[in-house]
Amino acid sequence: QKEVEQNSGPLSVPEGAIASLNCTYSDRGSQSFFWYRQYSGKSPELIMFIYSNGDKEDGRFTAQLNKASQYVSLLIRDSQPSDSATYLCAVNLLNDYKLSFGAGTTVTVRA
Amino acid sequence: EAGVAQSPRYKIIEKRQSVAFWCNPISGHATLYWYQQILGQGPKLLIQFQNNGVVDDSQLPKDRFSAERLKGVDSTLKIQPAKLEDSAVYLCASSLGVYDRGAGETQYFGPGTRLLVL
C-alpha cells in the first residue's frame, strides 16, 4: 500500500469553478500535511500546511484534514488559468521532518 | 532571503559516466534533503542531512550514489556510474530543522537539476 495516494487526474475545471483535490495516507501517526504546487518544468512550491482537524483557509485555498478518515483535501476556489499545475500532497510520517509525497494531481483550468 | 540554489540546471551524460550535483540551502536551515523526481511521479527522498550528519539514507542506492554535506552547509550528490534509469530531476530542499508543527518542517525546494542519461 502506498503511503500517500492522490487521484492522478487530470482534473479539468472551468475558470471560476472550485477544484477539489483529495489525498489519503496510510500511517495514523502522521503529524503534518502539506500541499505543494508544481508548474511544469519547475520545482514544488508550498501552498499551505495543516496539522489540526478541520479547515484552514489561505486566500482562495482551503485545506481540510480528517485524521479519523486519514484524509486531507485541497479546495481551490475561483480557479484561474494560472492555477493549472500539478498539486502534490505530502505527509510527515515520523515526526523527523521527513516528508512522503503522493504522485500528484494535475489540474487544468479552462478559460 | 535567498532561496535554495542548485547547479547545474541541466546535465546530459552517457551511461556509466559519473556526475555531481551541488546544493546550497537557505541560510540557517539545518536540514537538507535530496530528492529524485521521475517524470509523472512525486519526489522520492534519497537522503536527509541534519547539519552535517545523515539522518536517513534508506532509499539511496549506495552502490552508485553518494552524498556529503561538509561543514553543515553546502551539499553534493554524486552518481557513479550512471544508469539509464537515473534520468530524472534531482531536487534539493532545506528546512529549519526545528520542531514547530508545520512551519519548522516546511521544506523549500531549489530549481532542480535535470539529468538525462543516454
PDB file of N, CA, C and O in Angstrom, chain A residues 3 30-34 36 38-46 48-52 65 67 86 88 92 94-104, chain B residues 9-10 31 33 35 37 40-45 48 50 55-56 58-59 91 95 97-112 114:
ATOM      1  N   GLU A   3       2.071   4.938   0.740  1.00  0.00           N
ATOM      2  CA  GLU A   3       1.913   5.728   1.957  1.00  0.00           C
ATOM      3  C   GLU A   3       0.978   6.896   1.739  1.00  0.00           C
ATOM      4  O   GLU A   3       0.186   7.242   2.613  1.00  0.00           O
ATOM      5  N   SER A  30       0.785  10.030  11.358  1.00  0.00           N
ATOM      6  CA  SER A  30       1.157  11.209  10.583  1.00  0.00           C
ATOM      7  C   SER A  30       0.789  12.474  11.332  1.00  0.00           C
ATOM      8  O   SER A  30      -0.270  12.565  11.957  1.00  0.00           O
ATOM      9  N   GLN A  31       1.697  13.451  11.271  1.00  0.00           N
ATOM     10  CA  GLN A  31       1.561  14.639  12.105  1.00  0.00           C
ATOM     11  C   GLN A  31       1.135  15.880  11.334  1.00  0.00           C
ATOM     12  O   GLN A  31       0.247  16.592  11.748  1.00  0.00           O
ATOM     13  N   SER A  32       1.815  16.150  10.231  1.00  0.00           N
ATOM     14  CA  SER A  32       1.602  17.391   9.482  1.00  0.00           C
ATOM     15  C   SER A  32       1.404  17.069   8.013  1.00  0.00           C
ATOM     16  O   SER A  32       1.958  16.086   7.511  1.00  0.00           O
ATOM     17  N   PHE A  33       0.634  17.938   7.371  1.00  0.00           N
ATOM     18  CA  PHE A  33       0.215  17.657   5.995  1.00  0.00           C
ATOM     19  C   PHE A  33       0.430  18.901   5.157  1.00  0.00           C
ATOM     20  O   PHE A  33       0.073  20.007   5.578  1.00  0.00           O
ATOM     21  N   PHE A  34       1.014  18.705   4.003  1.00  0.00           N
ATOM     22  CA  PHE A  34       1.440  19.824   3.178  1.00  0.00           C
ATOM     23  C   PHE A  34       0.860  19.695   1.780  1.00  0.00           C
ATOM     24  O   PHE A  34       0.763  18.600   1.230  1.00  0.00           O
ATOM     25  N   TYR A  36       1.782  21.167  -1.985  1.00  0.00           N
ATOM     26  CA  TYR A  36       2.733  21.875  -2.834  1.00  0.00           C
ATOM     27  C   TYR A  36       2.141  21.980  -4.237  1.00  0.00           C
ATOM     28  O   TYR A  36       1.445  21.089  -4.714  1.00  0.00           O
ATOM     29  N   GLN A  38       3.282  22.443  -8.269  1.00  0.00           N
ATOM     30  CA  GLN A  38       4.431  22.297  -9.152  1.00  0.00           C
ATOM     31  C   GLN A  38       4.003  22.587 -10.586  1.00  0.00           C
ATOM     32  O   GLN A  38       3.254  21.816 -11.198  1.00  0.00           O
ATOM     33  N   TYR A  39       4.484  23.701 -11.117  1.00  0.00           N
ATOM     34  CA  TYR A  39       4.258  24.004 -12.517  1.00  0.00           C
ATOM     35  C   TYR A  39       5.186  23.125 -13.355  1.00  0.00           C
ATOM     36  O   TYR A  39       6.249  22.705 -12.892  1.00  0.00           O
ATOM     37  N   SER A  40       4.769  22.882 -14.579  1.00  0.00           N
ATOM     38  CA  SER A  40       5.536  22.027 -15.475  1.00  0.00           C
ATOM     39  C   SER A  40       6.957  22.547 -15.633  1.00  0.00           C
ATOM     40  O   SER A  40       7.175  23.713 -15.961  1.00  0.00           O
ATOM     41  N   GLY A  41       7.919  21.699 -15.366  1.00  0.00           N
ATOM     42  CA  GLY A  41       9.317  22.072 -15.512  1.00  0.00           C
ATOM     43  C   GLY A  41       9.884  22.878 -14.358  1.00  0.00           C
ATOM     44  O   GLY A  41      11.033  23.313 -14.425  1.00  0.00           O
ATOM     45  N   LYS A  42       9.096  23.066 -13.321  1.00  0.00           N
ATOM     46  CA  LYS A  42       9.543  23.848 -12.164  1.00  0.00           C
ATOM     47  C   LYS A  42       9.590  22.974 -10.926  1.00  0.00           C
ATOM     48  O   LYS A  42       9.147  21.827 -10.936  1.00  0.00           O
ATOM     49  N   SER A  43      10.109  23.517  -9.849  1.00  0.00           N
ATOM     50  CA  SER A  43      10.189  22.771  -8.603  1.00  0.00           C
ATOM     51  C   SER A  43       8.943  23.017  -7.747  1.00  0.00           C
ATOM     52  O   SER A  43       8.233  23.999  -7.953  1.00  0.00           O
ATOM     53  N   PRO A  44       8.666  22.136  -6.803  1.00  0.00           N
ATOM     54  CA  PRO A  44       7.481  22.318  -5.951  1.00  0.00           C
ATOM     55  C   PRO A  44       7.589  23.576  -5.094  1.00  0.00           C
ATOM     56  O   PRO A  44       8.663  23.906  -4.586  1.00  0.00           O
ATOM     57  N   GLU A  45       6.461  24.248  -4.910  1.00  0.00           N
ATOM     58  CA  GLU A  45       6.406  25.403  -4.027  1.00  0.00           C
ATOM     59  C   GLU A  45       5.239  25.205  -3.050  1.00  0.00           C
ATOM     60  O   GLU A  45       4.174  24.727  -3.432  1.00  0.00           O
ATOM     61  N   LEU A  46       5.475  25.579  -1.802  1.00  0.00           N
ATOM     62  CA  LEU A  46       4.483  25.346  -0.755  1.00  0.00           C
ATOM     63  C   LEU A  46       3.265  26.236  -0.949  1.00  0.00           C
ATOM     64  O   LEU A  46       3.377  27.440  -1.180  1.00  0.00           O
ATOM     65  N   MET A  48       0.318  25.525   1.358  1.00  0.00           N
ATOM     66  CA  MET A  48      -0.060  25.627   2.763  1.00  0.00           C
ATOM     67  C   MET A  48       0.158  24.305   3.476  1.00  0.00           C
ATOM     68  O   MET A  48       0.347  23.283   2.840  1.00  0.00           O
ATOM     69  N   PHE A  49       0.149  24.372   4.813  1.00  0.00           N
ATOM     70  CA  PHE A  49       0.209  23.149   5.598  1.00  0.00           C
ATOM     71  C   PHE A  49      -0.913  23.174   6.631  1.00  0.00           C
ATOM     72  O   PHE A  49      -1.447  24.238   6.972  1.00  0.00           O
ATOM     73  N   ILE A  50      -1.239  21.994   7.120  1.00  0.00           N
ATOM     74  CA  ILE A  50      -2.299  21.861   8.127  1.00  0.00           C
ATOM     75  C   ILE A  50      -1.926  20.721   9.048  1.00  0.00           C
ATOM     76  O   ILE A  50      -1.322  19.726   8.607  1.00  0.00           O
ATOM     77  N   TYR A  51      -2.238  20.836  10.326  1.00  0.00           N
ATOM     78  CA  TYR A  51      -1.947  19.746  11.248  1.00  0.00           C
ATOM     79  C   TYR A  51      -3.064  19.492  12.250  1.00  0.00           C
ATOM     80  O   TYR A  51      -2.998  18.562  13.036  1.00  0.00           O
ATOM     81  N   SER A  52      -4.107  20.326  12.224  1.00  0.00           N
ATOM     82  CA  SER A  52      -5.252  20.091  13.106  1.00  0.00           C
ATOM     83  C   SER A  52      -6.470  19.717  12.282  1.00  0.00           C
ATOM     84  O   SER A  52      -6.642  20.218  11.162  1.00  0.00           O
ATOM     85  N   LEU A  65      -8.641  18.673   6.826  1.00  0.00           N
ATOM     86  CA  LEU A  65      -7.994  17.494   7.383  1.00  0.00           C
ATOM     87  C   LEU A  65      -8.978  16.712   8.234  1.00  0.00           C
ATOM     88  O   LEU A  65      -9.660  17.284   9.092  1.00  0.00           O
ATOM     89  N   LYS A  67      -8.368  13.382  10.367  1.00  0.00           N
ATOM     90  CA  LYS A  67      -7.416  12.353  10.777  1.00  0.00           C
ATOM     91  C   LYS A  67      -8.101  11.014  11.002  1.00  0.00           C
ATOM     92  O   LYS A  67      -7.496   9.962  10.784  1.00  0.00           O
ATOM     93  N   THR A  86       0.466  20.804 -11.286  1.00  0.00           N
ATOM     94  CA  THR A  86       0.331  19.548 -10.544  1.00  0.00           C
ATOM     95  C   THR A  86       0.402  19.867  -9.056  1.00  0.00           C
ATOM     96  O   THR A  86       1.282  20.615  -8.626  1.00  0.00           O
ATOM     97  N   LEU A  88       0.859  18.486  -5.291  1.00  0.00           N
ATOM     98  CA  LEU A  88       1.441  17.375  -4.547  1.00  0.00           C
ATOM     99  C   LEU A  88       1.017  17.428  -3.087  1.00  0.00           C
ATOM    100  O   LEU A  88       1.122  18.465  -2.439  1.00  0.00           O
ATOM    101  N   ASN A  92       4.057  14.236   6.768  1.00  0.00           N
ATOM    102  CA  ASN A  92       5.155  13.991   7.704  1.00  0.00           C
ATOM    103  C   ASN A  92       4.802  12.749   8.486  1.00  0.00           C
ATOM    104  O   ASN A  92       3.849  12.737   9.262  1.00  0.00           O
ATOM    105  N   LEU A  94       7.038  10.494  10.380  1.00  0.00           N
ATOM    106  CA  LEU A  94       7.753  10.007  11.553  1.00  0.00           C
ATOM    107  C   LEU A  94       8.162  11.122  12.504  1.00  0.00           C
ATOM    108  O   LEU A  94       8.954  10.883  13.384  1.00  0.00           O
ATOM    109  N   ASN A  95       7.637  12.309  12.301  1.00  0.00           N
ATOM    110  CA  ASN A  95       7.973  13.428  13.176  1.00  0.00           C
ATOM    111  C   ASN A  95       9.468  13.679  13.205  1.00  0.00           C
ATOM    112  O   ASN A  95      10.027  14.046  14.236  1.00  0.00           O
ATOM    113  N   ASP A  96      10.109  13.425  12.089  1.00  0.00           N
ATOM    114  CA  ASP A  96      11.546  13.703  11.989  1.00  0.00           C
ATOM    115  C   ASP A  96      11.842  14.544  10.776  1.00  0.00           C
ATOM    116  O   ASP A  96      12.932  14.488  10.248  1.00  0.00           O
ATOM    117  N   TYR A  97      10.835  15.301  10.331  1.00  0.00           N
ATOM    118  CA  TYR A  97      10.898  16.238   9.217  1.00  0.00           C
ATOM    119  C   TYR A  97      10.835  15.564   7.852  1.00  0.00           C
ATOM    120  O   TYR A  97      10.755  16.230   6.851  1.00  0.00           O
ATOM    121  N   LYS A  98      10.891  14.239   7.823  1.00  0.00           N
ATOM    122  CA  LYS A  98      10.838  13.574   6.523  1.00  0.00           C
ATOM    123  C   LYS A  98       9.428  13.653   5.958  1.00  0.00           C
ATOM    124  O   LYS A  98       8.452  13.418   6.666  1.00  0.00           O
ATOM    125  N   LEU A  99       9.323  13.977   4.681  1.00  0.00           N
ATOM    126  CA  LEU A  99       8.029  14.036   4.004  1.00  0.00           C
ATOM    127  C   LEU A  99       7.921  12.915   2.992  1.00  0.00           C
ATOM    128  O   LEU A  99       8.877  12.611   2.286  1.00  0.00           O
ATOM    129  N   SER A 100       6.724  12.322   2.932  1.00  0.00           N
ATOM    130  CA  SER A 100       6.421  11.386   1.866  1.00  0.00           C
ATOM    131  C   SER A 100       5.413  12.051   0.941  1.00  0.00           C
ATOM    132  O   SER A 100       4.396  12.570   1.405  1.00  0.00           O
ATOM    133  N   PHE A 101       5.706  12.022  -0.338  1.00  0.00           N
ATOM    134  CA  PHE A 101       4.879  12.718  -1.313  1.00  0.00           C
ATOM    135  C   PHE A 101       3.988  11.733  -2.062  1.00  0.00           C
ATOM    136  O   PHE A 101       4.379  10.602  -2.349  1.00  0.00           O
ATOM    137  N   GLY A 102       2.797  12.209  -2.420  1.00  0.00           N
ATOM    138  CA  GLY A 102       1.978  11.493  -3.365  1.00  0.00           C
ATOM    139  C   GLY A 102       2.477  11.770  -4.776  1.00  0.00           C
ATOM    140  O   GLY A 102       3.386  12.574  -4.982  1.00  0.00           O
ATOM    141  N   ALA A 103       1.853  11.110  -5.739  1.00  0.00           N
ATOM    142  CA  ALA A 103       2.289  11.253  -7.135  1.00  0.00           C
ATOM    143  C   ALA A 103       1.795  12.542  -7.766  1.00  0.00           C
ATOM    144  O   ALA A 103       2.283  12.944  -8.821  1.00  0.00           O
ATOM    145  N   GLY A 104       0.835  13.211  -7.103  1.00  0.00           N
ATOM    146  CA  GLY A 104       0.342  14.479  -7.610  1.00  0.00           C
ATOM    147  C   GLY A 104      -0.923  14.357  -8.426  1.00  0.00           C
ATOM    148  O   GLY A 104      -1.194  13.301  -9.026  1.00  0.00           O
TER     149      GLY A 104
ATOM    150  N   ARG B   9      21.881  23.235 -13.826  1.00  0.00           N
ATOM    151  CA  ARG B   9      20.446  23.127 -14.049  1.00  0.00           C
ATOM    152  C   ARG B   9      20.113  21.953 -14.974  1.00  0.00           C
ATOM    153  O   ARG B   9      19.060  21.335 -14.848  1.00  0.00           O
ATOM    154  N   TYR B  10      21.003  21.673 -15.882  1.00  0.00           N
ATOM    155  CA  TYR B  10      20.803  20.578 -16.826  1.00  0.00           C
ATOM    156  C   TYR B  10      22.119  19.821 -17.005  1.00  0.00           C
ATOM    157  O   TYR B  10      23.192  20.412 -16.934  1.00  0.00           O
ATOM    158  N   THR B  31      18.450  21.391   8.113  1.00  0.00           N
ATOM    159  CA  THR B  31      18.135  20.117   7.461  1.00  0.00           C
ATOM    160  C   THR B  31      18.155  20.280   5.949  1.00  0.00           C
ATOM    161  O   THR B  31      17.589  21.237   5.407  1.00  0.00           O
ATOM    162  N   TYR B  33      17.793  18.043   2.173  1.00  0.00           N
ATOM    163  CA  TYR B  33      17.263  16.828   1.562  1.00  0.00           C
ATOM    164  C   TYR B  33      17.633  16.790   0.082  1.00  0.00           C
ATOM    165  O   TYR B  33      17.634  17.825  -0.587  1.00  0.00           O
ATOM    166  N   TYR B  35      16.140  14.826  -3.297  1.00  0.00           N
ATOM    167  CA  TYR B  35      15.052  14.028  -3.827  1.00  0.00           C
ATOM    168  C   TYR B  35      15.336  13.675  -5.288  1.00  0.00           C
ATOM    169  O   TYR B  35      16.005  14.428  -6.011  1.00  0.00           O
ATOM    170  N   GLN B  37      13.049  12.983  -8.658  1.00  0.00           N
ATOM    171  CA  GLN B  37      11.691  13.024  -9.184  1.00  0.00           C
ATOM    172  C   GLN B  37      11.691  12.552 -10.636  1.00  0.00           C
ATOM    173  O   GLN B  37      12.218  13.225 -11.519  1.00  0.00           O
ATOM    174  N   GLY B  40       6.242  12.320 -13.942  1.00  0.00           N
ATOM    175  CA  GLY B  40       4.932  11.768 -13.614  1.00  0.00           C
ATOM    176  C   GLY B  40       4.805  11.239 -12.204  1.00  0.00           C
ATOM    177  O   GLY B  40       3.746  10.727 -11.825  1.00  0.00           O
ATOM    178  N   GLN B  41       5.874  11.350 -11.423  1.00  0.00           N
ATOM    179  CA  GLN B  41       5.848  10.851 -10.051  1.00  0.00           C
ATOM    180  C   GLN B  41       6.139  11.977  -9.066  1.00  0.00           C
ATOM    181  O   GLN B  41       6.650  13.031  -9.446  1.00  0.00           O
ATOM    182  N   GLY B  42       5.823  11.724  -7.800  1.00  0.00           N
ATOM    183  CA  GLY B  42       6.182  12.672  -6.770  1.00  0.00           C
ATOM    184  C   GLY B  42       7.652  12.532  -6.401  1.00  0.00           C
ATOM    185  O   GLY B  42       8.295  11.537  -6.752  1.00  0.00           O
ATOM    186  N   PRO B  43       8.207  13.527  -5.731  1.00  0.00           N
ATOM    187  CA  PRO B  43       9.611  13.432  -5.307  1.00  0.00           C
ATOM    188  C   PRO B  43       9.819  12.251  -4.356  1.00  0.00           C
ATOM    189  O   PRO B  43       8.991  11.990  -3.483  1.00  0.00           O
ATOM    190  N   LYS B  44      10.920  11.560  -4.543  1.00  0.00           N
ATOM    191  CA  LYS B  44      11.301  10.455  -3.666  1.00  0.00           C
ATOM    192  C   LYS B  44      12.567  10.838  -2.915  1.00  0.00           C
ATOM    193  O   LYS B  44      13.574  11.187  -3.524  1.00  0.00           O
ATOM    194  N   LEU B  45      12.495  10.767  -1.588  1.00  0.00           N
ATOM    195  CA  LEU B  45      13.641  11.147  -0.771  1.00  0.00           C
ATOM    196  C   LEU B  45      14.802  10.177  -0.983  1.00  0.00           C
ATOM    197  O   LEU B  45      14.646   8.963  -0.879  1.00  0.00           O
ATOM    198  N   GLN B  48      18.671  12.522   3.705  1.00  0.00           N
ATOM    199  CA  GLN B  48      18.341  13.653   4.557  1.00  0.00           C
ATOM    200  C   GLN B  48      19.511  13.900   5.508  1.00  0.00           C
ATOM    201  O   GLN B  48      19.983  12.976   6.170  1.00  0.00           O
ATOM    202  N   GLN B  50      20.950  16.303   8.760  1.00  0.00           N
ATOM    203  CA  GLN B  50      20.700  17.262   9.835  1.00  0.00           C
ATOM    204  C   GLN B  50      22.072  17.813  10.186  1.00  0.00           C
ATOM    205  O   GLN B  50      22.922  17.075  10.686  1.00  0.00           O
ATOM    206  N   VAL B  55      20.660  11.621   8.466  1.00  0.00           N
ATOM    207  CA  VAL B  55      19.527  11.185   9.272  1.00  0.00           C
ATOM    208  C   VAL B  55      18.859   9.972   8.634  1.00  0.00           C
ATOM    209  O   VAL B  55      18.471   9.029   9.308  1.00  0.00           O
ATOM    210  N   ASP B  56      18.725  10.016   7.302  1.00  0.00           N
ATOM    211  CA  ASP B  56      18.026   8.939   6.594  1.00  0.00           C
ATOM    212  C   ASP B  56      18.614   8.813   5.204  1.00  0.00           C
ATOM    213  O   ASP B  56      18.600   9.773   4.442  1.00  0.00           O
ATOM    214  N   SER B  58      17.989   5.611   3.628  1.00  0.00           N
ATOM    215  CA  SER B  58      17.474   4.274   3.373  1.00  0.00           C
ATOM    216  C   SER B  58      17.099   4.030   1.912  1.00  0.00           C
ATOM    217  O   SER B  58      17.081   2.885   1.461  1.00  0.00           O
ATOM    218  N   GLN B  59      16.792   5.078   1.160  1.00  0.00           N
ATOM    219  CA  GLN B  59      16.407   4.902  -0.235  1.00  0.00           C
ATOM    220  C   GLN B  59      17.505   5.361  -1.197  1.00  0.00           C
ATOM    221  O   GLN B  59      17.238   5.500  -2.393  1.00  0.00           O
ATOM    222  N   LEU B  91      16.174  17.137  -6.999  1.00  0.00           N
ATOM    223  CA  LEU B  91      15.756  18.302  -6.237  1.00  0.00           C
ATOM    224  C   LEU B  91      16.461  18.340  -4.889  1.00  0.00           C
ATOM    225  O   LEU B  91      16.558  17.325  -4.211  1.00  0.00           O
ATOM    226  N   SER B  95      15.060  22.792   5.208  1.00  0.00           N
ATOM    227  CA  SER B  95      14.075  23.224   6.205  1.00  0.00           C
ATOM    228  C   SER B  95      14.812  23.669   7.457  1.00  0.00           C
ATOM    229  O   SER B  95      15.987  23.358   7.648  1.00  0.00           O
ATOM    230  N   GLY B  97      14.595  22.675  10.454  1.00  0.00           N
ATOM    231  CA  GLY B  97      15.108  21.562  11.235  1.00  0.00           C
ATOM    232  C   GLY B  97      14.829  21.689  12.714  1.00  0.00           C
ATOM    233  O   GLY B  97      15.459  21.021  13.527  1.00  0.00           O
ATOM    234  N   VAL B  98      13.895  22.550  13.080  1.00  0.00           N
ATOM    235  CA  VAL B  98      13.467  22.626  14.469  1.00  0.00           C
ATOM    236  C   VAL B  98      11.993  22.257  14.507  1.00  0.00           C
ATOM    237  O   VAL B  98      11.251  22.554  13.581  1.00  0.00           O
ATOM    238  N   TYR B  99      11.592  21.620  15.578  1.00  0.00           N
ATOM    239  CA  TYR B  99      10.222  21.148  15.616  1.00  0.00           C
ATOM    240  C   TYR B  99       9.261  22.288  15.915  1.00  0.00           C
ATOM    241  O   TYR B  99       9.279  22.878  16.976  1.00  0.00           O
ATOM    242  N   ASP B 100       8.422  22.576  14.951  1.00  0.00           N
ATOM    243  CA  ASP B 100       7.422  23.639  15.064  1.00  0.00           C
ATOM    244  C   ASP B 100       6.318  23.238  14.120  1.00  0.00           C
ATOM    245  O   ASP B 100       6.441  23.451  12.920  1.00  0.00           O
ATOM    246  N   ARG B 101       5.265  22.672  14.640  1.00  0.00           N
ATOM    247  CA  ARG B 101       4.261  21.983  13.858  1.00  0.00           C
ATOM    248  C   ARG B 101       3.985  22.690  12.527  1.00  0.00           C
ATOM    249  O   ARG B 101       3.424  23.772  12.477  1.00  0.00           O
ATOM    250  N   GLY B 102       4.398  22.063  11.465  1.00  0.00           N
ATOM    251  CA  GLY B 102       4.179  22.612  10.129  1.00  0.00           C
ATOM    252  C   GLY B 102       5.275  23.561   9.701  1.00  0.00           C
ATOM    253  O   GLY B 102       5.996  23.297   8.751  1.00  0.00           O
ATOM    254  N   ALA B 103       5.448  24.648  10.428  1.00  0.00           N
ATOM    255  CA  ALA B 103       6.370  25.691   9.986  1.00  0.00           C
ATOM    256  C   ALA B 103       7.816  25.194   9.985  1.00  0.00           C
ATOM    257  O   ALA B 103       8.571  25.439   9.055  1.00  0.00           O
ATOM    258  N   GLY B 104       8.211  24.529  11.053  1.00  0.00           N
ATOM    259  CA  GLY B 104       9.597  24.080  11.149  1.00  0.00           C
ATOM    260  C   GLY B 104       9.927  22.952  10.195  1.00  0.00           C
ATOM    261  O   GLY B 104      11.083  22.742   9.872  1.00  0.00           O
ATOM    262  N   GLU B 105       8.886  22.252   9.788  1.00  0.00           N
ATOM    263  CA  GLU B 105       9.117  21.119   8.915  1.00  0.00           C
ATOM    264  C   GLU B 105       8.965  21.484   7.448  1.00  0.00           C
ATOM    265  O   GLU B 105       9.253  20.666   6.569  1.00  0.00           O
ATOM    266  N   THR B 106       8.507  22.684   7.170  1.00  0.00           N
ATOM    267  CA  THR B 106       8.263  23.068   5.785  1.00  0.00           C
ATOM    268  C   THR B 106       9.556  23.027   5.003  1.00  0.00           C
ATOM    269  O   THR B 106      10.559  23.597   5.413  1.00  0.00           O
ATOM    270  N   GLN B 107       9.489  22.343   3.872  1.00  0.00           N
ATOM    271  CA  GLN B 107      10.667  22.217   3.024  1.00  0.00           C
ATOM    272  C   GLN B 107      10.561  23.174   1.848  1.00  0.00           C
ATOM    273  O   GLN B 107       9.503  23.299   1.230  1.00  0.00           O
ATOM    274  N   TYR B 108      11.663  23.826   1.547  1.00  0.00           N
ATOM    275  CA  TYR B 108      11.738  24.759   0.426  1.00  0.00           C
ATOM    276  C   TYR B 108      12.677  24.149  -0.613  1.00  0.00           C
ATOM    277  O   TYR B 108      13.791  23.734  -0.278  1.00  0.00           O
ATOM    278  N   PHE B 109      12.211  24.137  -1.835  1.00  0.00           N
ATOM    279  CA  PHE B 109      12.925  23.440  -2.897  1.00  0.00           C
ATOM    280  C   PHE B 109      13.740  24.386  -3.766  1.00  0.00           C
ATOM    281  O   PHE B 109      13.346  25.524  -4.025  1.00  0.00           O
ATOM    282  N   GLY B 110      14.871  23.865  -4.219  1.00  0.00           N
ATOM    283  CA  GLY B 110      15.641  24.552  -5.227  1.00  0.00           C
ATOM    284  C   GLY B 110      15.067  24.293  -6.604  1.00  0.00           C
ATOM    285  O   GLY B 110      14.095  23.545  -6.741  1.00  0.00           O
ATOM    286  N   PRO B 111      15.661  24.879  -7.656  1.00  0.00           N
ATOM    287  CA  PRO B 111      15.128  24.743  -9.021  1.00  0.00           C
ATOM    288  C   PRO B 111      15.316  23.355  -9.624  1.00  0.00           C
ATOM    289  O   PRO B 111      14.675  23.018 -10.608  1.00  0.00           O
ATOM    290  N   GLY B 112      16.196  22.558  -9.035  1.00  0.00           N
ATOM    291  CA  GLY B 112      16.402  21.201  -9.533  1.00  0.00           C
ATOM    292  C   GLY B 112      17.463  21.117 -10.624  1.00  0.00           C
ATOM    293  O   GLY B 112      17.800  22.109 -11.279  1.00  0.00           O
ATOM    294  N   ARG B 114      18.074  18.780 -13.999  1.00  0.00           N
ATOM    295  CA  ARG B 114      17.517  17.774 -14.917  1.00  0.00           C
ATOM    296  C   ARG B 114      18.651  16.946 -15.484  1.00  0.00           C
ATOM    297  O   ARG B 114      19.529  17.475 -16.156  1.00  0.00           O
TER     298      ARG B 114
END
